[in-house]
XYZ file of N, CA and C in Angstrom:
348
model
N 19.386 -35.396 60.368
C 20.134 -34.459 59.759
C 20.239 -34.638 58.209
N 20.420 -35.944 57.841
C 20.529 -36.203 56.433
C 19.237 -35.902 55.708
N 18.071 -36.201 56.321
C 16.816 -35.887 55.698
C 16.568 -34.421 55.534
N 17.083 -33.616 56.469
C 16.959 -32.170 56.458
C 17.800 -31.596 55.217
N 18.939 -32.168 55.087
C 19.814 -31.723 53.916
C 19.152 -32.063 52.649
N 18.686 -33.304 52.488
C 18.059 -33.686 51.269
C 16.809 -32.907 50.949
N 16.027 -32.657 51.988
C 14.845 -31.803 51.824
C 15.184 -30.390 51.471
N 16.225 -29.821 51.966
C 16.649 -28.480 51.622
C 17.129 -28.428 50.207
N 17.901 -29.462 49.761
C 18.432 -29.424 48.439
C 17.291 -29.659 47.389
N 16.297 -30.430 47.698
C 15.173 -30.571 46.875
C 14.329 -29.225 46.803
N 14.223 -28.620 47.884
C 13.450 -27.363 47.825
C 14.216 -26.221 47.050
N 15.520 -26.159 47.201
C 16.272 -25.159 46.465
C 16.225 -25.559 44.950
N 16.326 -26.829 44.625
C 16.312 -27.186 43.245
C 14.925 -26.734 42.658
N 13.845 -26.933 43.353
C 12.541 -26.582 42.853
C 12.379 -25.095 42.673
N 12.890 -24.286 43.625
C 12.830 -22.823 43.556
C 13.593 -22.334 42.363
N 14.875 -22.758 42.172
C 15.692 -22.313 41.066
C 15.175 -22.765 39.786
N 14.535 -24.051 39.693
C 13.849 -24.457 38.492
C 12.714 -23.642 38.073
N 11.965 -23.017 39.003
C 10.895 -22.138 38.658
C 11.349 -20.849 38.105
N 12.494 -20.386 38.573
C 12.980 -19.121 38.144
C 13.672 -19.242 36.833
N 14.006 -20.313 36.396
C 14.722 -20.567 35.127
C 13.822 -20.768 33.894
N 12.545 -20.437 34.062
C 11.652 -20.550 32.919
C 12.016 -19.666 31.780
N 11.896 -20.142 30.595
C 12.453 -19.377 29.439
C 11.364 -18.380 28.977
N 11.756 -17.114 29.052
C 10.846 -16.052 28.516
C 11.435 -15.381 27.286
N 12.425 -16.035 26.585
C 12.953 -15.432 25.464
C 11.942 -15.533 24.309
N 12.090 -14.633 23.439
C 11.062 -14.431 22.341
C 11.907 -14.425 20.968
N 11.316 -15.152 20.062
C 11.879 -15.235 18.743
C 11.075 -14.571 17.714
N 11.579 -14.195 16.554
C 10.791 -13.616 15.517
C 9.796 -14.705 14.980
N 8.528 -14.442 14.876
C 7.544 -15.329 14.409
C 6.665 -15.887 15.568
N 7.039 -15.655 16.856
C 6.240 -16.083 17.936
C 4.877 -15.324 17.970
N 3.810 -16.026 18.278
C 2.509 -15.404 18.404
C 2.062 -15.185 19.773
N 1.419 -14.020 20.025
C 0.902 -13.751 21.427
C -0.482 -13.160 21.228
N -1.278 -13.116 22.305
C -2.584 -12.485 22.347
C -2.542 -11.368 23.275
N -3.036 -10.108 22.884
C -3.137 -9.038 23.759
C -4.280 -9.272 24.733
N -3.984 -9.135 25.996
C -5.046 -9.240 27.019
C -5.542 -7.804 27.452
N -6.604 -7.808 28.096
C -7.146 -6.533 28.530
C -6.282 -5.988 29.671
N -5.953 -4.634 29.625
C -5.124 -4.133 30.689
C -5.892 -3.967 31.981
N -5.080 -3.893 33.092
C -5.749 -3.747 34.400
C -6.371 -2.431 34.591
N -5.734 -1.404 34.107
C -6.292 -0.003 34.217
C -6.786 0.424 32.888
N -6.679 1.717 32.655
C -7.115 2.311 31.361
C -6.076 2.155 30.291
N -4.851 1.993 30.618
C -3.773 1.992 29.589
C -2.835 0.677 29.845
N -2.142 0.398 28.738
C -1.115 -0.626 28.918
C 0.142 -0.079 29.472
N 0.776 -0.819 30.356
C 2.045 -0.355 31.013
C 3.283 -0.808 30.289
N 3.258 -1.938 29.625
C 4.415 -2.560 29.009
C 4.336 -2.677 27.501
N 3.143 -2.364 26.941
C 3.007 -2.253 25.506
C 2.955 -0.824 25.124
N 3.857 -0.368 24.296
C 3.991 1.117 24.030
C 3.014 1.582 22.953
N 1.761 1.570 23.303
C 0.740 2.175 22.455
C 0.845 3.747 22.643
N 0.374 4.492 21.653
C 0.421 5.941 21.798
C -0.460 6.393 22.953
N -0.041 7.522 23.574
C -0.867 8.020 24.694
C -2.174 8.589 24.268
N -3.175 8.672 25.099
C -4.505 9.136 24.619
C -4.478 10.508 24.047
N -3.594 11.492 24.578
C -3.681 12.785 24.049
C -3.250 12.878 22.528
N -2.338 12.064 22.143
C -1.911 11.970 20.745
C -2.937 11.398 19.837
N -3.697 10.405 20.335
C -4.849 9.822 19.591
C -5.972 10.806 19.491
N -6.288 11.567 20.492
C -7.383 12.537 20.493
C -7.008 13.646 19.494
N -5.827 14.059 19.449
C -5.394 15.153 18.436
C -5.571 14.584 17.023
N -5.455 13.341 16.767
C -5.653 12.834 15.412
C -7.145 12.442 15.140
N -8.046 12.692 16.137
C -9.440 12.381 15.931
C -9.798 11.084 16.209
N -9.140 10.337 17.051
C -9.317 8.921 17.314
C -9.749 8.851 18.796
N -10.776 8.027 19.054
C -11.111 7.837 20.522
C -10.235 6.679 21.003
N -9.500 6.964 22.106
C -8.558 5.868 22.568
C -9.244 4.837 23.439
N -9.660 3.823 22.787
C -10.350 2.682 23.412
C -9.402 1.520 23.472
N -8.573 1.438 24.552
C -7.583 0.435 24.710
C -8.192 -0.956 24.960
N -9.416 -1.025 25.437
C -10.038 -2.291 25.730
C -10.423 -2.989 24.447
N -10.580 -2.246 23.388
C -10.942 -2.953 22.080
C -9.703 -3.778 21.573
N -8.561 -3.600 22.112
C -7.334 -4.285 21.636
C -7.309 -5.628 22.236
N -8.107 -5.969 23.246
C -8.011 -7.164 23.953
C -8.454 -8.355 23.011
N -7.663 -9.411 22.932
C -8.028 -10.511 22.126
C -7.348 -10.503 20.754
N -6.645 -9.465 20.427
C -5.966 -9.404 19.073
C -4.771 -10.290 19.141
N -4.571 -11.095 18.074
C -3.428 -11.965 17.958
C -2.330 -11.115 17.255
N -1.126 -11.182 17.834
C 0.014 -10.446 17.257
C 1.212 -11.343 17.021
N 2.026 -11.035 16.148
C 3.191 -11.720 15.778
C 4.459 -10.877 16.036
N 5.591 -11.484 16.454
C 6.859 -10.763 16.656
C 7.514 -10.546 15.378
N 7.734 -9.316 14.979
C 8.343 -8.936 13.751
C 9.878 -8.706 14.004
N 10.273 -8.216 15.143
C 11.676 -7.878 15.429
C 11.832 -8.000 16.928
N 13.081 -8.392 17.367
C 13.464 -8.528 18.750
C 14.755 -7.787 18.873
N 14.804 -6.940 19.972
C 16.034 -6.193 20.337
C 16.173 -6.194 21.831
N 17.275 -5.612 22.382
C 17.505 -5.530 23.736
C 17.746 -4.074 24.145
N 17.139 -3.590 25.141
C 17.292 -2.205 25.559
C 18.538 -2.034 26.449
N 18.804 -0.847 26.922
C 19.992 -0.532 27.714
C 19.914 -1.324 29.028
N 18.839 -1.689 29.638
C 18.774 -2.400 30.871
C 18.886 -3.889 30.663
N 18.844 -4.361 29.484
C 19.012 -5.832 29.168
C 17.669 -6.557 28.998
N 16.556 -5.783 28.923
C 15.264 -6.375 28.750
C 14.975 -6.510 27.249
N 14.315 -7.672 26.935
C 13.881 -7.845 25.545
C 12.755 -6.907 25.058
N 12.996 -6.218 23.968
C 11.937 -5.361 23.384
C 11.562 -5.973 22.066
N 10.329 -6.262 21.821
C 9.888 -6.849 20.547
C 8.920 -5.872 19.929
N 9.022 -5.933 18.571
C 8.065 -5.215 17.746
C 6.931 -6.186 17.335
N 5.700 -5.780 17.666
C 4.595 -6.643 17.446
C 3.663 -6.119 16.324
N 3.248 -7.010 15.443
C 2.297 -6.585 14.335
C 1.139 -7.541 14.455
N -0.105 -7.021 14.140
C -1.263 -7.897 14.179
C -1.159 -8.999 13.108
N -1.651 -10.130 13.404
C -1.655 -11.260 12.473
C -2.487 -10.991 11.297
N -3.604 -10.267 11.417
C -4.471 -9.953 10.393
C -4.066 -8.739 9.621
N -2.875 -8.208 9.883
C -2.255 -7.056 9.189
C -3.065 -5.776 9.214
N -4.047 -5.635 10.175
C -4.782 -4.423 10.293
C -3.959 -3.418 11.103
N -4.354 -2.241 11.239
C -3.684 -1.187 11.937
C -4.301 -0.958 13.341
N -3.410 -0.596 14.291
C -3.950 -0.185 15.586
C -4.399 1.275 15.488
N -5.575 1.602 15.894
C -6.051 2.984 15.937
C -5.933 3.634 14.548
N -6.134 2.947 13.469
C -6.184 3.407 12.104
C -4.878 3.970 11.588
N -3.870 4.105 12.338
C -2.623 4.616 11.868
C -1.350 3.847 12.132
N -1.302 3.033 13.124
C -0.132 2.371 13.609
C -0.100 0.923 13.238
N 0.901 0.508 12.445
C 1.015 -0.879 11.984
C 1.744 -1.801 12.953
N 2.564 -1.159 13.828
C 3.294 -2.006 14.792
C 3.386 -1.275 16.134
N 3.701 -2.009 17.144
C 3.892 -1.488 18.551
C 5.027 -2.253 19.155
N 5.783 -1.561 19.952
C 6.891 -2.149 20.735
C 6.392 -2.615 22.076
N 6.946 -3.650 22.646
C 6.642 -4.159 23.942
C 7.852 -4.618 24.719
N 7.824 -4.451 25.982
C 8.841 -5.092 26.924
C 8.294 -6.501 27.148
N 8.694 -7.444 26.522
C 8.053 -8.735 26.476
C 8.079 -9.442 27.869
N 9.169 -9.468 28.547
C 9.203 -10.197 29.835
C 8.325 -9.520 30.867
N 8.310 -8.197 30.833
C 7.356 -7.530 31.747
C 5.890 -7.606 31.428
N 5.656 -7.602 30.101
C 4.225 -7.783 29.630
C 3.681 -9.121 29.915
N 4.533 -10.146 29.805
C 4.071 -11.500 30.069
C 3.804 -11.715 31.607
N 4.704 -11.087 32.450
C 4.454 -11.189 33.850
C 3.257 -10.421 34.267
N 2.967 -9.348 33.779
C 1.775 -8.543 34.176
C 0.495 -9.079 33.594
N 0.633 -9.832 32.585
C -0.635 -10.427 31.921
C -1.101 -9.626 30.783
N -0.361 -8.617 30.288
C -0.795 -7.825 29.183
C -0.657 -8.631 27.832
N 0.268 -9.601 27.836
C 0.450 -10.548 26.748
C 0.296 -11.959 27.187
N -0.218 -12.767 26.303
C -0.453 -14.243 26.630
C 0.063 -15.067 25.532
N 0.781 -16.151 25.830
C 1.279 -16.924 24.694
C 0.157 -17.787 24.045
């Protein structure tokens, strides 16, 4: 009986320890944009393809993979999720017009769209 209680407490400690990983983001943190699973990013707020096409830009989201970005600003949305403003480290623009993009950081890290 004692062994069962000890085993259960160790198991619960391990489970809660895994859930307590810190996903907080600070200004100045660097990430790498990873290739999206589909055609678009779900948690990085890049412009939709129809807006890019109207501006004469071909929306090639796969070309963004591997770009190093730095966190310029961090805020919290209504639901309590962290929203970060990301700028490229090399100070270039996304799709020739956009200098920054917002991202739901915790969701993007979990889905693999961003990598530390």
